[in-house]
Tab-separated table of C-alpha atoms (C1' of nucleotides) in Angstrom:
chain	number	residue	atom	x	y	z
A	49	UNK	CA	-26.995	-17.032	-12.036
A	50	UNK	CA	-24.531	-17.322	-15.466
A	51	UNK	CA	-22.739	-14.317	-16.564
A	52	UNK	CA	-22.299	-14.227	-20.738
A	53	UNK	CA	-19.598	-11.472	-21.246
A	54	UNK	CA	-20.648	-9.214	-24.121
A	55	UNK	CA	-18.387	-7.379	-26.058
A	56	UNK	CA	-20.353	-4.322	-26.049
A	57	UNK	CA	-18.910	-4.441	-22.728
A	58	UNK	CA	-22.026	-5.203	-21.420
A	59	UNK	CA	-23.427	-8.468	-19.552
A	60	UNK	CA	-26.771	-10.347	-19.880
A	61	UNK	CA	-27.491	-11.554	-16.449
A	62	UNK	CA	-29.711	-14.443	-16.469
A	63	UNK	CA	-31.623	-14.701	-13.340
A	64	UNK	CA	-34.312	-16.958	-12.743
A	65	UNK	CA	-36.581	-14.129	-10.556
A	66	UNK	CA	-35.381	-11.913	-12.907
A	67	UNK	CA	-36.314	-12.884	-16.665
A	68	UNK	CA	-36.394	-9.080	-18.025
A	69	UNK	CA	-33.587	-9.765	-17.374
A	70	UNK	CA	-32.001	-6.016	-18.231
A	71	UNK	CA	-28.394	-5.449	-19.981
A	72	UNK	CA	-25.846	-4.061	-16.758
A	73	UNK	CA	-22.781	-2.269	-18.031
A	74	UNK	CA	-19.578	-3.388	-16.768
A	75	UNK	CA	-15.822	-2.012	-17.364
A	76	UNK	CA	-14.281	1.272	-17.559
A	77	UNK	CA	-17.396	3.833	-16.487
A	78	UNK	CA	-18.534	6.928	-18.809
A	79	UNK	CA	-17.905	10.558	-18.269
A	80	UNK	CA	-22.282	10.263	-18.304
A	81	UNK	CA	-22.072	7.621	-15.658
A	82	UNK	CA	-20.319	9.683	-13.568
A	83	UNK	CA	-21.894	12.385	-13.554
A	84	UNK	CA	-25.181	10.738	-12.763
A	85	UNK	CA	-23.941	9.013	-10.262
A	86	UNK	CA	-21.909	11.912	-8.696
A	87	UNK	CA	-25.605	14.161	-9.275
A	88	UNK	CA	-28.074	11.403	-7.575
A	89	UNK	CA	-25.907	10.888	-4.373
A	90	UNK	CA	-25.276	14.837	-4.478
A	91	UNK	CA	-29.086	14.736	-4.180
A	92	UNK	CA	-29.657	11.332	-1.873
A	93	UNK	CA	-26.134	10.475	-0.320
A	94	UNK	CA	-25.087	7.371	-0.478
A	95	UNK	CA	-26.313	3.774	0.843
A	96	UNK	CA	-28.769	0.935	-0.510
A	97	UNK	CA	-26.318	1.295	-3.456
A	98	UNK	CA	-28.571	-1.254	-5.717
A	99	UNK	CA	-31.858	0.805	-5.303
A	100	UNK	CA	-29.483	3.786	-6.196
A	101	UNK	CA	-28.384	2.096	-9.046
A	102	UNK	CA	-31.492	1.624	-10.057
A	103	UNK	CA	-32.765	5.074	-8.825
A	104	UNK	CA	-29.955	6.879	-10.579
A	105	UNK	CA	-30.820	5.324	-13.775
A	106	UNK	CA	-27.292	3.694	-13.880
A	107	UNK	CA	-26.874	0.202	-15.887
A	108	UNK	CA	-24.796	-0.851	-12.895
A	109	UNK	CA	-25.067	-3.596	-10.266
A	110	UNK	CA	-24.951	-1.051	-6.601
A	111	UNK	CA	-21.254	-2.788	-6.190
A	112	UNK	CA	-19.773	-1.000	-8.766
A	113	UNK	CA	-21.684	2.490	-8.293
A	114	UNK	CA	-19.908	1.909	-4.420
A	115	UNK	CA	-16.644	0.723	-5.715
A	116	UNK	CA	-16.687	3.825	-8.527
A	117	UNK	CA	-17.731	6.186	-5.834
A	118	UNK	CA	-15.172	4.806	-2.634
A	119	UNK	CA	-12.402	4.789	-5.099
A	120	UNK	CA	-13.009	7.367	-7.514
A	121	UNK	CA	-15.535	9.671	-7.257
A	122	UNK	CA	-15.927	10.806	-3.449
A	123	UNK	CA	-14.410	14.444	-3.044
A	124	UNK	CA	-11.941	14.024	-1.072
A	125	UNK	CA	-10.031	11.247	-2.874
A	126	UNK	CA	-6.478	12.223	-3.461
A	127	UNK	CA	-5.337	11.692	-7.440
A	128	UNK	CA	-2.071	11.422	-8.126
A	129	UNK	CA	1.274	9.827	-6.993
A	130	UNK	CA	1.636	8.425	-3.521
A	131	UNK	CA	4.853	10.852	-1.668
A	132	UNK	CA	7.259	9.042	0.261
A	133	UNK	CA	5.972	9.517	3.341
A	134	UNK	CA	2.392	7.886	2.541
A	135	UNK	CA	5.052	5.376	1.207
A	136	UNK	CA	6.752	4.468	4.685
A	137	UNK	CA	3.970	4.608	6.141
A	138	UNK	CA	2.246	1.880	4.451
A	139	UNK	CA	5.791	0.303	4.467
A	140	UNK	CA	5.067	0.569	7.784
A	141	UNK	CA	1.133	-0.224	8.290
A	142	UNK	CA	2.330	-3.502	6.274
A	143	UNK	CA	4.603	-4.717	8.625
A	144	UNK	CA	1.988	-4.222	11.103
A	145	UNK	CA	-0.706	-6.153	10.348
A	146	UNK	CA	-0.103	-7.687	6.878
A	147	UNK	CA	-2.313	-7.730	4.147
A	148	UNK	CA	-5.166	-5.656	5.841
A	149	UNK	CA	-5.269	-2.782	3.323
A	150	UNK	CA	-8.576	-0.809	4.131
A	151	UNK	CA	-7.311	-1.043	7.529
A	152	UNK	CA	-4.144	0.858	6.264
A	153	UNK	CA	-5.844	2.993	3.894
A	154	UNK	CA	-6.994	4.677	7.535
A	155	UNK	CA	-4.376	5.767	8.198
A	156	UNK	CA	-3.940	7.621	4.998
A	157	UNK	CA	-6.588	10.043	4.225
A	158	UNK	CA	-7.763	10.350	0.894
A	159	UNK	CA	-6.382	7.389	-0.558
A	160	UNK	CA	-7.975	4.047	-1.031
A	161	UNK	CA	-7.967	0.259	-0.330
A	162	UNK	CA	-7.527	-0.200	-3.781
A	163	UNK	CA	-4.783	2.009	-4.152
A	164	UNK	CA	-2.621	0.246	-1.704
A	165	UNK	CA	-2.839	-2.870	-2.914
A	166	UNK	CA	-2.388	-2.150	-6.129
A	167	UNK	CA	0.547	-0.409	-4.693
A	168	UNK	CA	1.874	-2.916	-2.998
A	169	UNK	CA	1.732	-5.555	-6.212
A	170	UNK	CA	3.282	-3.358	-8.775
A	171	UNK	CA	5.854	-1.996	-6.623
A	172	UNK	CA	6.702	-3.675	-3.057
A	173	UNK	CA	6.164	-6.926	-4.901
A	174	UNK	CA	7.817	-6.035	-7.733
A	175	UNK	CA	10.772	-5.216	-5.337
A	176	UNK	CA	10.893	-9.046	-4.348
A	177	UNK	CA	10.376	-10.214	-7.802
A	178	UNK	CA	13.190	-8.829	-8.897
A	179	UNK	CA	15.635	-9.972	-5.051
A	180	UNK	CA	14.130	-13.525	-6.151
A	181	UNK	CA	12.663	-13.642	-2.972
A	182	UNK	CA	9.302	-13.877	-1.567
A	183	UNK	CA	7.415	-10.252	-0.533
A	184	UNK	CA	6.272	-11.487	3.097
A	185	UNK	CA	10.077	-13.133	4.075
A	186	UNK	CA	12.481	-11.549	7.074
A	187	UNK	CA	15.004	-11.054	4.160
A	188	UNK	CA	12.334	-8.695	2.192
A	189	UNK	CA	11.136	-6.710	5.412
A	190	UNK	CA	15.458	-6.547	5.685
A	191	UNK	CA	15.737	-5.164	2.511
A	192	UNK	CA	12.748	-2.547	3.221
A	193	UNK	CA	14.272	-2.145	6.168
A	194	UNK	CA	17.440	-1.107	5.272
A	195	UNK	CA	17.904	0.313	1.761
A	196	UNK	CA	14.153	1.113	0.576
A	197	UNK	CA	13.667	3.313	4.222
A	198	UNK	CA	15.949	4.553	4.049
A	199	UNK	CA	15.627	6.024	-0.138
A	200	UNK	CA	12.390	7.341	0.980
A	201	UNK	CA	13.306	9.078	3.833
A	202	UNK	CA	15.971	10.831	1.724
A	203	UNK	CA	12.562	11.801	-0.308
A	204	UNK	CA	11.585	13.427	2.232
A	205	UNK	CA	14.180	15.210	3.207
A	206	UNK	CA	14.987	16.718	-0.060
A	207	UNK	CA	10.791	17.189	-0.565
A	208	UNK	CA	11.193	18.786	2.734
A	209	UNK	CA	14.328	21.473	1.779
A	210	UNK	CA	12.316	21.754	-2.098
A	211	UNK	CA	9.275	22.595	-0.035
A	212	UNK	CA	9.872	23.683	3.410
A	213	UNK	CA	6.709	24.873	4.527
A	214	UNK	CA	4.699	21.756	3.275
A	215	UNK	CA	5.392	19.679	6.259
A	216	UNK	CA	3.095	22.000	8.226
A	217	UNK	CA	-0.013	20.620	5.358
A	218	UNK	CA	-0.324	17.424	4.754
A	219	UNK	CA	1.333	14.226	5.786
A	220	UNK	CA	3.256	15.679	9.117
A	221	UNK	CA	4.906	13.026	10.114
A	222	UNK	CA	6.091	11.855	14.061
A	223	UNK	CA	9.422	9.902	13.884
A	224	UNK	CA	8.939	7.198	17.418
A	225	UNK	CA	12.736	5.415	17.932
A	226	UNK	CA	12.819	2.960	19.510
A	227	UNK	CA	15.432	2.978	22.286
A	228	UNK	CA	17.635	0.036	21.345
A	229	UNK	CA	20.533	1.579	19.334
A	230	UNK	CA	23.754	0.461	19.382
A	231	UNK	CA	26.003	2.671	17.960
A	232	UNK	CA	27.253	3.014	14.822
A	233	UNK	CA	30.607	2.781	14.216
A	234	UNK	CA	30.860	6.169	12.617
A	235	UNK	CA	29.425	4.530	9.762
A	236	UNK	CA	28.822	6.670	6.076
A	237	UNK	CA	25.522	6.857	5.488
A	238	UNK	CA	23.341	3.947	3.532
A	239	UNK	CA	23.736	3.837	-0.034
A	240	UNK	CA	22.189	6.372	-1.287
A	241	UNK	CA	21.970	8.622	0.990
A	242	UNK	CA	23.539	11.544	2.583
A	243	UNK	CA	23.399	11.304	6.860
A	244	UNK	CA	20.837	12.656	8.169
A	245	UNK	CA	19.862	13.744	11.984
A	246	UNK	CA	17.660	13.675	14.021
A	247	UNK	CA	15.598	16.264	16.307
A	248	UNK	CA	15.147	15.243	19.668
A	249	UNK	CA	12.503	16.833	21.115
A	250	UNK	CA	12.925	18.597	24.367
A	251	UNK	CA	9.166	18.269	25.221
A	252	UNK	CA	8.902	14.580	25.236
A	253	UNK	CA	10.449	12.014	26.779
A	254	UNK	CA	14.579	12.898	27.533
A	255	UNK	CA	16.269	9.975	25.263
A	256	UNK	CA	20.524	10.592	26.569
A	257	UNK	CA	19.013	7.576	29.060
A	258	UNK	CA	17.752	5.669	26.311
A	259	UNK	CA	20.494	6.848	22.797
A	260	UNK	CA	23.763	5.636	23.241
A	261	UNK	CA	26.262	9.103	22.385
A	262	UNK	CA	26.468	10.154	19.146
A	263	UNK	CA	31.052	9.251	18.665
A	264	UNK	CA	30.741	12.054	16.320
A	265	UNK	CA	28.689	15.010	14.143
A	266	UNK	CA	28.750	12.016	11.323
A	267	UNK	CA	27.764	9.562	13.100
A	268	UNK	CA	24.121	8.591	12.915
A	269	UNK	CA	21.685	7.507	16.188
A	270	UNK	CA	20.914	3.535	14.781
A	271	UNK	CA	18.314	1.461	15.916
A	272	UNK	CA	16.132	-1.369	15.118
A	273	UNK	CA	12.780	0.691	13.986
A	274	UNK	CA	11.017	3.301	12.709
A	275	UNK	CA	8.369	4.287	13.067
A	276	UNK	CA	6.447	6.880	10.858
A	277	UNK	CA	2.989	8.017	12.046
A	278	UNK	CA	0.264	10.573	10.335
A	279	UNK	CA	-1.141	13.225	12.324
A	280	UNK	CA	-4.100	13.565	10.487
A	281	UNK	CA	-6.127	12.250	11.838
A	282	UNK	CA	-5.049	10.723	15.007
A	283	UNK	CA	-6.172	7.341	15.498
A	284	UNK	CA	-6.063	6.165	18.970
A	285	UNK	CA	-5.669	2.261	18.285
A	286	UNK	CA	-2.642	3.608	15.739
A	287	UNK	CA	0.446	2.326	17.671
A	288	UNK	CA	2.825	3.360	19.255
A	289	UNK	CA	5.256	0.137	19.451
A	290	UNK	CA	8.290	1.100	18.491
A	291	UNK	CA	8.349	-0.388	14.828
A	292	UNK	CA	9.121	-2.928	12.813
A	293	UNK	CA	9.666	-3.690	9.784
A	294	UNK	CA	11.311	-6.363	11.290
A	295	UNK	CA	10.941	-7.123	14.830
A	296	UNK	CA	12.042	-10.366	15.256
A	297	UNK	CA	15.158	-9.237	16.353
A	298	UNK	CA	16.526	-10.436	19.765
A	299	UNK	CA	16.831	-7.003	20.970
A	300	UNK	CA	13.111	-6.853	20.779
A	301	UNK	CA	12.986	-9.909	22.688
A	302	UNK	CA	14.957	-9.017	25.791
A	303	UNK	CA	12.984	-5.949	26.444
A	304	UNK	CA	9.396	-5.712	27.193
A	305	UNK	CA	9.515	-2.173	28.395
A	306	UNK	CA	10.087	-1.152	24.803
A	307	UNK	CA	7.234	0.976	24.755
A	308	UNK	CA	7.947	2.586	27.545
A	309	UNK	CA	11.240	4.074	26.076
A	310	UNK	CA	9.463	4.880	23.007
A	311	UNK	CA	9.972	8.638	22.449
A	312	UNK	CA	8.769	10.853	19.278
A	313	UNK	CA	9.290	13.915	18.055
A	314	UNK	CA	6.578	16.143	18.047
A	315	UNK	CA	5.499	17.423	14.932
A	316	UNK	CA	5.171	21.362	15.766
A	317	UNK	CA	8.805	21.091	16.334
A	318	UNK	CA	9.439	18.530	13.406
A	319	UNK	CA	12.323	20.180	11.262
A	320	UNK	CA	12.831	18.386	7.827
A	321	UNK	CA	16.458	20.387	7.688
A	322	UNK	CA	17.011	19.428	9.769
A	323	UNK	CA	15.348	15.144	9.989
A	324	UNK	CA	17.401	12.923	11.563
A	325	UNK	CA	17.782	9.436	10.402
A	326	UNK	CA	18.431	6.312	11.690
A	327	UNK	CA	19.289	3.828	9.979
A	328	UNK	CA	18.670	0.759	11.964
A	329	UNK	CA	22.699	-0.375	12.288
A	330	UNK	CA	22.494	-3.462	14.337
A	331	UNK	CA	26.585	-4.586	15.610
A	332	UNK	CA	26.893	-6.316	12.985
A	333	UNK	CA	25.999	-4.324	10.084
A	334	UNK	CA	29.391	-2.684	10.082
A	335	UNK	CA	29.184	-4.704	6.675
A	336	UNK	CA	26.615	-2.451	5.553
A	337	UNK	CA	28.275	0.869	5.754
A	338	UNK	CA	30.960	0.126	3.944
A	339	UNK	CA	29.382	-0.983	1.048
A	340	UNK	CA	30.635	-0.486	-2.409
A	341	UNK	CA	30.367	2.702	-5.021
A	342	UNK	CA	28.740	1.523	-7.042
A	343	UNK	CA	26.191	1.213	-4.332
A	344	UNK	CA	25.915	4.680	-4.444
A	345	UNK	CA	23.226	5.444	-7.255
A	346	UNK	CA	22.198	8.910	-8.871
A	347	UNK	CA	18.089	9.652	-8.215
A	348	UNK	CA	15.937	7.510	-9.753
A	349	UNK	CA	16.901	3.972	-10.399
A	350	UNK	CA	18.284	2.392	-7.053
A	351	UNK	CA	15.646	-0.066	-7.800
A	352	UNK	CA	17.683	-1.254	-11.653
A	353	UNK	CA	18.485	-4.323	-11.796
A	354	UNK	CA	21.797	-3.846	-10.982
A	355	UNK	CA	21.511	-2.393	-8.071
A	356	UNK	CA	19.435	-4.632	-6.731
A	357	UNK	CA	21.771	-7.075	-7.339
A	358	UNK	CA	24.757	-5.050	-5.587
A	359	UNK	CA	22.215	-4.441	-3.075
A	360	UNK	CA	21.496	-8.599	-2.425
A	361	UNK	CA	24.773	-9.006	-2.441
A	362	UNK	CA	25.844	-7.101	0.128
A	363	UNK	CA	22.752	-7.827	2.441
A	364	UNK	CA	23.791	-12.078	2.033
A	365	UNK	CA	26.935	-10.243	3.326
A	366	UNK	CA	24.449	-9.461	6.469
A	367	UNK	CA	22.726	-12.283	6.803
A	368	UNK	CA	25.485	-14.400	7.094
A	369	UNK	CA	27.088	-12.164	9.466
A	370	UNK	CA	24.193	-11.908	12.304
A	371	UNK	CA	23.827	-16.124	11.495
A	372	UNK	CA	27.365	-16.604	12.715
A	373	UNK	CA	25.985	-14.460	15.496
A	374	UNK	CA	23.620	-15.953	16.092
A	375	UNK	CA	24.433	-19.647	16.087
A	376	UNK	CA	27.960	-17.997	18.138
A	377	UNK	CA	30.593	-19.199	16.080
B	6	DA	C1'	7.695	1.835	-37.439
B	7	DA	C1'	6.105	-2.481	-36.427
B	8	DA	C1'	5.688	-6.274	-32.574
B	9	DC	C1'	5.859	-7.522	-28.286
B	10	DT	C1'	6.840	-7.116	-23.950
B	11	DT	C1'	5.853	-5.287	-18.692
B	12	DC	C1'	3.537	-2.023	-16.353
B	13	DG	C1'	-0.025	0.457	-13.499
B	14	DC	C1'	-4.312	0.921	-12.352
B	15	DA	C1'	-9.418	0.484	-12.193
B	16	DA	C1'	-13.138	-2.403	-11.801
B	17	DC	C1'	-14.784	-7.244	-11.055
B	18	DC	C1'	-15.050	-11.558	-8.415
B	19	DG	C1'	-16.557	-14.242	-4.554
B	20	DC	C1'	-16.695	-14.412	0.322
B	21	DC	C1'	-17.554	-12.978	4.226
B	22	DA	C1'	-20.454	-10.675	7.879
B	23	DT	C1'	-23.919	-7.775	9.125
B	24	DC	C1'	-29.031	-6.131	8.939
B	25	DC	C1'	-33.293	-6.485	8.892
B	26	DG	C1'	-37.533	-8.284	7.962
C	13	DG	C1'	-34.256	-18.598	14.250
C	14	DC	C1'	-33.982	-17.760	9.672
C	15	DG	C1'	-32.919	-16.568	4.842
C	16	DG	C1'	-32.170	-12.356	1.651
C	17	DA	C1'	-30.214	-8.433	0.796
C	18	DT	C1'	-26.386	-5.209	1.635
C	19	DG	C1'	-21.849	-3.673	2.479
C	20	DG	C1'	-17.555	-4.530	2.807
C	21	DC	C1'	-12.970	-6.661	1.629
C	22	DG	C1'	-7.978	-9.478	-0.412
C	23	DG	C1'	-7.777	-11.324	-4.778
C	24	DT	C1'	-7.755	-11.114	-9.453
C	25	DT	C1'	-8.407	-9.732	-14.120
C	26	DG	C1'	-8.127	-7.011	-18.241
C	27	DC	C1'	-6.984	-3.557	-20.904
C	28	DG	C1'	-4.326	0.939	-22.149
C	29	DA	C1'	-0.184	3.228	-21.295
C	30	DA	C1'	4.555	3.085	-21.595
C	31	DG	C1'	8.420	1.414	-22.815
C	32	DT	C1'	11.270	-2.412	-24.550
C	33	DT	C1'	13.511	-4.851	-28.835
DNA sequence: AAACTTCGCAACCGCCATCCG
DNA sequence: GCGGATGGCGGTTGCGAAGTT
């Protein structure tokens, strides 16, 4: 099949079996086309897209109609920016499943695989480029864990404090913790996040034997993992294992019962105002909490080049310390 | 203000799996 | 079992908008 693009936005499909070679439109959909497609699906339902395209009088391929419907016209599609909760969930799920966009999209109601894929490529991978590292590398996943995730959690908190009732509607989250905590050395929160607290749910597994005692009011409980679980819909196969924006730390491999120790904060008792963020703190993370003042950045510019340079330098220090510990020097 | 660059995202493409006659 | 039609997925492209020089 030969395809020739035309300036008019249509292309001629030359097919030996289809000598009538009708014009097929390409490019952006017009309002009229959207209306035709929407009305047709409202009457006849979706599916059989090639047939649908013809019957609806659309000069589009079935695939194009399907894509337009699923990614844009379908009534339950959410438009607009991804919320911090959704972003966090994407980071989480991508760390588990990789580029399985449709699978990830299943856990974000109203969001399409295309949108998530675009988010990853334009935002997340951009960050990796700025840091001059591979987006699928361990270093980058560490960067996500140590800086991006806390940042998103901070945004979530800010959002919740400004509209505390919003959590009862969309995107209710659970935070699950792995037990592999180490006591943080009375850390100041990682930049630029203020300290937040974790709410323990007494109705669920007691964490007293899982979490080291907190040593001061400003101490955050630490963990190597944060899992955000979308509550709607409940999807059985959602992994309950402790999360892992990067999960190759030895503490994981040394703990075969990790799942047993995982605990969940019920969304019904989820109080964002005293929501406790667990920052990933390992024993070598002391330096992480002694970040220089320049790390304290204002809202909105944490991804600037200066910022990433600073963060990156600190991550380098952390990794060096980790390497030294692992090698036992 | 114009030229240029970067960004964000809708849409397309190619491949693969499944369905169905 | 075979082959065409269809649907679904992940990767890529093209273009308008926004930002920068």
